[in-house]
PDB file of C-alpha atoms in Angstrom:
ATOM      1  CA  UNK A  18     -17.467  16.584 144.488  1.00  0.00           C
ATOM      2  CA  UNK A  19     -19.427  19.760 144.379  1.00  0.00           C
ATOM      3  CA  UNK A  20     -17.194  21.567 141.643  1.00  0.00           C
ATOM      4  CA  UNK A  21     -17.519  18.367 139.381  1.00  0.00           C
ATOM      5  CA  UNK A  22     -21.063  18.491 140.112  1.00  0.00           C
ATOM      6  CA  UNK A  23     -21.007  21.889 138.454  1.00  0.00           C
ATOM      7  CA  UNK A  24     -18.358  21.912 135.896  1.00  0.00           C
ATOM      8  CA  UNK A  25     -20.388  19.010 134.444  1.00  0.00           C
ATOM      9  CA  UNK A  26     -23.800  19.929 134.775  1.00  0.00           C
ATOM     10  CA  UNK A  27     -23.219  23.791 134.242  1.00  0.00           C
ATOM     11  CA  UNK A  28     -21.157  23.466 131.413  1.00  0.00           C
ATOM     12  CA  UNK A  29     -21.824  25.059 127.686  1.00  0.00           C
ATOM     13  CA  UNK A  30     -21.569  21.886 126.214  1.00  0.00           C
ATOM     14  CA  UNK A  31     -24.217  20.649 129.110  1.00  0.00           C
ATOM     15  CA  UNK A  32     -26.494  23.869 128.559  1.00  0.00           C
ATOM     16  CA  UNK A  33     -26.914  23.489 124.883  1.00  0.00           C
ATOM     17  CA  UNK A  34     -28.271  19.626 125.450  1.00  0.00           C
ATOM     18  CA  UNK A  35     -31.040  20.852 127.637  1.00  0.00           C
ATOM     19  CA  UNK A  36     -31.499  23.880 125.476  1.00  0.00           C
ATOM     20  CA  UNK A  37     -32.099  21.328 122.448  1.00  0.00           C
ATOM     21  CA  UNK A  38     -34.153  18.566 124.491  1.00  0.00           C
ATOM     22  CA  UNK A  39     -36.604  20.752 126.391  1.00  0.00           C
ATOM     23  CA  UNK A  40     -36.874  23.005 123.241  1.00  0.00           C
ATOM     24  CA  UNK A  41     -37.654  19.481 121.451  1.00  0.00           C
ATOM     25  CA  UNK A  42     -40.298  18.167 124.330  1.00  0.00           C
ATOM     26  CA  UNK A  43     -41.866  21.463 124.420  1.00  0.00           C
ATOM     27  CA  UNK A  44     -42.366  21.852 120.960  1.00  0.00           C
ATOM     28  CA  UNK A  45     -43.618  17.998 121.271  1.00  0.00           C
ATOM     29  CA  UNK A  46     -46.171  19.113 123.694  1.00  0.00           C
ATOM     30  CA  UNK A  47     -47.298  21.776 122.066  1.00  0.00           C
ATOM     31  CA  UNK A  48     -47.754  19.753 118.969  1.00  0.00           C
ATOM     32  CA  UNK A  49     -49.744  17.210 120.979  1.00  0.00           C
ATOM     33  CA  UNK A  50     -52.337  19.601 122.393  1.00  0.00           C
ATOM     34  CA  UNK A  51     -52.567  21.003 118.792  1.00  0.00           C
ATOM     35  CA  UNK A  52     -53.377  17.842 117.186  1.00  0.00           C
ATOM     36  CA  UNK A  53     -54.737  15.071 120.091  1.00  0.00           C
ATOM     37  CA  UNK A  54     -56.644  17.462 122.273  1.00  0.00           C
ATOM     38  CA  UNK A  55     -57.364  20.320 119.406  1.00  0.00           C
ATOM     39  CA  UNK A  56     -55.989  23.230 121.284  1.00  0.00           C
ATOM     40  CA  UNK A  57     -56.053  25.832 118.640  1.00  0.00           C
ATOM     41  CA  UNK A  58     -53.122  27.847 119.029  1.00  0.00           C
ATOM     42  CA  UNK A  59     -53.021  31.925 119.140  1.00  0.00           C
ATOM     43  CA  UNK A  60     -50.642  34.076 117.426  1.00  0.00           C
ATOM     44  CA  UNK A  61     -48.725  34.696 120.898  1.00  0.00           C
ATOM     45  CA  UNK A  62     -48.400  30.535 120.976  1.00  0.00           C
ATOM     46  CA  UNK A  63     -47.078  30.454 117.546  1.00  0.00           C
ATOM     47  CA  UNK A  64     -44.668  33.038 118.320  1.00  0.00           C
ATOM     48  CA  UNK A  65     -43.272  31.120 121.198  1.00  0.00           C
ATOM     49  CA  UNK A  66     -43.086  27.779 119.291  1.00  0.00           C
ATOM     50  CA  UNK A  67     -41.246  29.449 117.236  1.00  0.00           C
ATOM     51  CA  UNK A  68     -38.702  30.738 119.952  1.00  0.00           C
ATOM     52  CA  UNK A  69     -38.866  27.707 120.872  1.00  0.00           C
ATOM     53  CA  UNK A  70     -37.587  26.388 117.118  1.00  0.00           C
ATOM     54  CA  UNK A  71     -35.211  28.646 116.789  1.00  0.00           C
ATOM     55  CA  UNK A  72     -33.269  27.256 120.033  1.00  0.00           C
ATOM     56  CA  UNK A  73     -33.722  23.632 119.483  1.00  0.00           C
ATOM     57  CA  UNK A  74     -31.980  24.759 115.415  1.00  0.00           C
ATOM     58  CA  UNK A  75     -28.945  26.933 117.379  1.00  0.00           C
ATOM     59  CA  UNK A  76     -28.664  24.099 119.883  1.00  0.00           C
ATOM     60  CA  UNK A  77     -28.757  21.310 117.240  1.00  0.00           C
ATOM     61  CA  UNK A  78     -26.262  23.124 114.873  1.00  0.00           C
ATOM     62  CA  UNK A  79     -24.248  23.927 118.017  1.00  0.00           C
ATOM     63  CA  UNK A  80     -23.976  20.292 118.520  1.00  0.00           C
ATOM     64  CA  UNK A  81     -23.187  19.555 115.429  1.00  0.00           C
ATOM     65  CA  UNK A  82     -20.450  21.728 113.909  1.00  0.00           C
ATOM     66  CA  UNK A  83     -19.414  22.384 117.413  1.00  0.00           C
ATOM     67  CA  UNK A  84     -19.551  26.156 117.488  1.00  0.00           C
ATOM     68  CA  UNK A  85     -19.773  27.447 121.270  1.00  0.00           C
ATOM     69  CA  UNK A  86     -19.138  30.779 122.483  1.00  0.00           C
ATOM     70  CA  UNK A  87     -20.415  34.254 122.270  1.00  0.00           C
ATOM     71  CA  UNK A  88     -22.716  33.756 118.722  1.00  0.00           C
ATOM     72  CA  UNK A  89     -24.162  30.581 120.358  1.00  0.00           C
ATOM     73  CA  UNK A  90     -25.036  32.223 123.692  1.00  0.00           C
ATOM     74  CA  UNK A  91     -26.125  35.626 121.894  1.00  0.00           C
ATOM     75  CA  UNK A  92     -28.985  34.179 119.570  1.00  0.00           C
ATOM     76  CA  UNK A  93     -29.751  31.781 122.485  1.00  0.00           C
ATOM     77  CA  UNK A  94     -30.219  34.884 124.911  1.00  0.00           C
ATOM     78  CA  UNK A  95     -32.009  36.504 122.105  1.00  0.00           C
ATOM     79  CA  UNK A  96     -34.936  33.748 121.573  1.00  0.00           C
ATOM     80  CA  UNK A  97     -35.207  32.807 125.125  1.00  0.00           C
ATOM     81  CA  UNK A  98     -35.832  36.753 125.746  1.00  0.00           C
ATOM     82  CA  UNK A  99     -38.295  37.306 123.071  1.00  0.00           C
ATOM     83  CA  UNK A 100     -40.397  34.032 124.093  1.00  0.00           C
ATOM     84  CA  UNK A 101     -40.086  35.263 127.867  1.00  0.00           C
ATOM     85  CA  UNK A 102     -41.899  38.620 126.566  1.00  0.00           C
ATOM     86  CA  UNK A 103     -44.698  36.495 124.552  1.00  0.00           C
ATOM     87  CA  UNK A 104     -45.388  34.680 127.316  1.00  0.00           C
ATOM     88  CA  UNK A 105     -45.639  37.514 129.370  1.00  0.00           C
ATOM     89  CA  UNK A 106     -47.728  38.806 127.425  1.00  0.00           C
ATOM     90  CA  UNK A 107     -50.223  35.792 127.171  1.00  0.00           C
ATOM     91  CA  UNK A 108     -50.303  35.645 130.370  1.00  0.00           C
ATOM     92  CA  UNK A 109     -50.961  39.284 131.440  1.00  0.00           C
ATOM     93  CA  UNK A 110     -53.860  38.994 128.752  1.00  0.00           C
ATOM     94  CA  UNK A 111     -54.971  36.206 130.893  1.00  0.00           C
ATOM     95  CA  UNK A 112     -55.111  37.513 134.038  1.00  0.00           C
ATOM     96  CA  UNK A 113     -56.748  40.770 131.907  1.00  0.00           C
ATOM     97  CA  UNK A 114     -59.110  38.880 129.445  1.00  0.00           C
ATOM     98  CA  UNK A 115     -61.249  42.047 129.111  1.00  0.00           C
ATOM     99  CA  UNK A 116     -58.880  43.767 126.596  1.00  0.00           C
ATOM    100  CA  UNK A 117     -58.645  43.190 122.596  1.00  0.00           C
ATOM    101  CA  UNK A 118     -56.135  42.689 119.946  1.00  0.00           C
ATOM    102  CA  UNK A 119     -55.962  42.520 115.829  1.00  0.00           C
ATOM    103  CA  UNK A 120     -52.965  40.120 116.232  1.00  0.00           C
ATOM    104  CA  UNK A 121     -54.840  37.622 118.850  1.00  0.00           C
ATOM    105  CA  UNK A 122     -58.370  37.735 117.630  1.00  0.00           C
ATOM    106  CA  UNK A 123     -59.807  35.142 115.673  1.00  0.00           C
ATOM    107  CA  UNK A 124     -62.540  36.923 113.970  1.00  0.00           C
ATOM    108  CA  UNK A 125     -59.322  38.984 111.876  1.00  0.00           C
ATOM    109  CA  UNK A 126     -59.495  38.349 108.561  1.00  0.00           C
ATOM    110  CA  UNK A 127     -55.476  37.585 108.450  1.00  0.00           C
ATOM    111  CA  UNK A 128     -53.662  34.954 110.080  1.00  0.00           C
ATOM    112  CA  UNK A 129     -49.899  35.818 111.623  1.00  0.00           C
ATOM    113  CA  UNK A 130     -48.379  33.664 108.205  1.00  0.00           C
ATOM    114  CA  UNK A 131     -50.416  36.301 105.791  1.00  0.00           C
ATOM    115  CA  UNK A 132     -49.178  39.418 108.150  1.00  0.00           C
ATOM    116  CA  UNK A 133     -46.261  41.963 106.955  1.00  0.00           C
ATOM    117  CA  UNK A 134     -43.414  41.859 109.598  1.00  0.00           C
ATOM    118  CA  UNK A 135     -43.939  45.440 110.597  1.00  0.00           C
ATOM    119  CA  UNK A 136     -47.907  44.383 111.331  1.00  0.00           C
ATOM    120  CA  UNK A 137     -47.038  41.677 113.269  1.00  0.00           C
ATOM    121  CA  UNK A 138     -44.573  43.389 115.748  1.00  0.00           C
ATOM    122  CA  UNK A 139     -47.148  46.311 115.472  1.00  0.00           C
ATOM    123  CA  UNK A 140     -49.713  44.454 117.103  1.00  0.00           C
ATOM    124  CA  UNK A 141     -47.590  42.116 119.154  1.00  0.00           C
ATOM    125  CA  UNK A 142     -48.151  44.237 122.242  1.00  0.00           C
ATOM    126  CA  UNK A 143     -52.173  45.180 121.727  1.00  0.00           C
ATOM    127  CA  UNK A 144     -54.224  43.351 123.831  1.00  0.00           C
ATOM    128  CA  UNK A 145     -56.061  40.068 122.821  1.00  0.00           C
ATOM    129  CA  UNK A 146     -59.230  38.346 123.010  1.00  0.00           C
ATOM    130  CA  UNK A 147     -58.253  35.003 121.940  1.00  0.00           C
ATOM    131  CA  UNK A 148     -55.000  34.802 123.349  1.00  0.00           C
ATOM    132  CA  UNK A 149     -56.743  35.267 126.927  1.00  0.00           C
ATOM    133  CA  UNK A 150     -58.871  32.376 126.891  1.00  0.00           C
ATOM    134  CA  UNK A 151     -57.127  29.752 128.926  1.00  0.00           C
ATOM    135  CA  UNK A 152     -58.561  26.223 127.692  1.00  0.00           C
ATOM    136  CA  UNK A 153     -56.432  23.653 129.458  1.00  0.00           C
ATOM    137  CA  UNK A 154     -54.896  24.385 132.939  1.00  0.00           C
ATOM    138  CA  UNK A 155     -51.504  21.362 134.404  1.00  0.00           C
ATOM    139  CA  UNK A 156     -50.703  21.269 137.908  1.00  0.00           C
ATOM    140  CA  UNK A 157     -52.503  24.792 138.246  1.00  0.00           C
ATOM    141  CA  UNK A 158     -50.451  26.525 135.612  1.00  0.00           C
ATOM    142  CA  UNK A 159     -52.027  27.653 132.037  1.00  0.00           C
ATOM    143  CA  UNK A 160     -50.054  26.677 129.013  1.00  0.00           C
ATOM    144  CA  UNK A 161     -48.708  30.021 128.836  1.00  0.00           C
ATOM    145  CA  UNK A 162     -47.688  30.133 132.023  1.00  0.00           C
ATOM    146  CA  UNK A 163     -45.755  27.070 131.933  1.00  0.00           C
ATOM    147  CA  UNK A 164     -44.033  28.011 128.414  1.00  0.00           C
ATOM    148  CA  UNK A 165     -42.972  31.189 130.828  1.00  0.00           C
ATOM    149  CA  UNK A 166     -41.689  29.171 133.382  1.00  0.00           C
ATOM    150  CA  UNK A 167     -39.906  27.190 130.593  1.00  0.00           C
ATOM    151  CA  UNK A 168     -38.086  30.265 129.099  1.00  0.00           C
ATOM    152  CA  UNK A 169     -37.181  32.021 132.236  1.00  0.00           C
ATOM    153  CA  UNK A 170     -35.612  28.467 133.864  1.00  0.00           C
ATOM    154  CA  UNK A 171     -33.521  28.490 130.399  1.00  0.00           C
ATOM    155  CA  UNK A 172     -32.649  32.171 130.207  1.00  0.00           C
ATOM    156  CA  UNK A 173     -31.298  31.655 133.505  1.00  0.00           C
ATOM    157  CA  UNK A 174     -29.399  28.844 133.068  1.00  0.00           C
ATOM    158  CA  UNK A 175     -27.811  30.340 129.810  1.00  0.00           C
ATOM    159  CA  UNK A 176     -26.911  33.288 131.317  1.00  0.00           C
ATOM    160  CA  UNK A 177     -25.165  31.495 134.227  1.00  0.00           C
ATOM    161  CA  UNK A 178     -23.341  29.475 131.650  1.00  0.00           C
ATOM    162  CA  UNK A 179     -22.274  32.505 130.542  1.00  0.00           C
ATOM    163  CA  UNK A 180     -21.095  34.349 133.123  1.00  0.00           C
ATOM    164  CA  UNK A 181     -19.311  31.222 134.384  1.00  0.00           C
ATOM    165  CA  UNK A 182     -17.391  30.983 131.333  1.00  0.00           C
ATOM    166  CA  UNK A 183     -16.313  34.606 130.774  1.00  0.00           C
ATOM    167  CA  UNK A 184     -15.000  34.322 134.957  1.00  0.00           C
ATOM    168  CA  UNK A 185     -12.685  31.538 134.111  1.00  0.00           C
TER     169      UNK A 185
END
């Protein structure tokens, strides 16, 4: 009972479904707060939705041309490890609001879509003003908090996957 428990519900094939759906709720969520509650997002939120893109597209085309393997669980590794460090990052600028950044204020006179690539990652790890305010708290957790829980539940369970595959 226990190893059917696992081989289902640690599979690839099982990993890449909740990659794609909680990618697709949390994108979903975010979306919500954006538009029904007018939470504004920062740069550091808009780079983790679109972490968050990225694996709900690898896990959808996964799905659908069924390609598994070592491409799948690379990029998914990749995008689940680069949203882990924005989060990080939003949250250590929350705990630390007192500390600036060009790429998180608001007053900048560019947004992150009118940004060169080599400004963006430039700046990614200033500090921020605006990605340190913390507008909406759920079940004691800021947004950015929870989008770190998020990443790091996923990273593990991909990596898992993946060492359980390469074992057999």
């Amino acid at each position: 009972m226990k190893n059917y428990f696992s081989s289902f519900f640690l599979s690839e094939k099982f990993i890449v479904k909740i990659n794609l759906f909680v990618s697709f709720f949390t994108l979903c969520g975010s979306f919500f707060f954006q538009y029904a509650m007018n939470y504004v997002p920062c740069t550091l939120c808009t780079l983790q939705r679109l972490s968050f893109l990225l694996i709900l597209i690898i896990s959808a085309l996964s799905i659908a041309v069924k390609v598994r393997g070592f491409i799948v669980h690379t990029l998914s590794f990749l995008f689940l490890l680069s949203g882990s460090l924005f989060s990080i990052k939003q949250v250590y600028l929350q705990k630390s609001p007192d500390t600036e950044s060009i790429l998180c204020d608001p007053q900048s006179t560019k947004s992150i879509y009118q940004m060169t690539s080599s400004e963006i990652f430039q700046n990614i790890f200033s500090s921020s003003s605006s990605c340190s305010q913390v507008s909406y708290y759920f079940l004691s957790f800021s947004l950015a908090e929870w989008s770190l829980v998020i990443f790091i539940i996923l990273l593990f369970l991909n990596l898992y996957s993946y060492k359980r595959r390469n074992s057999h």
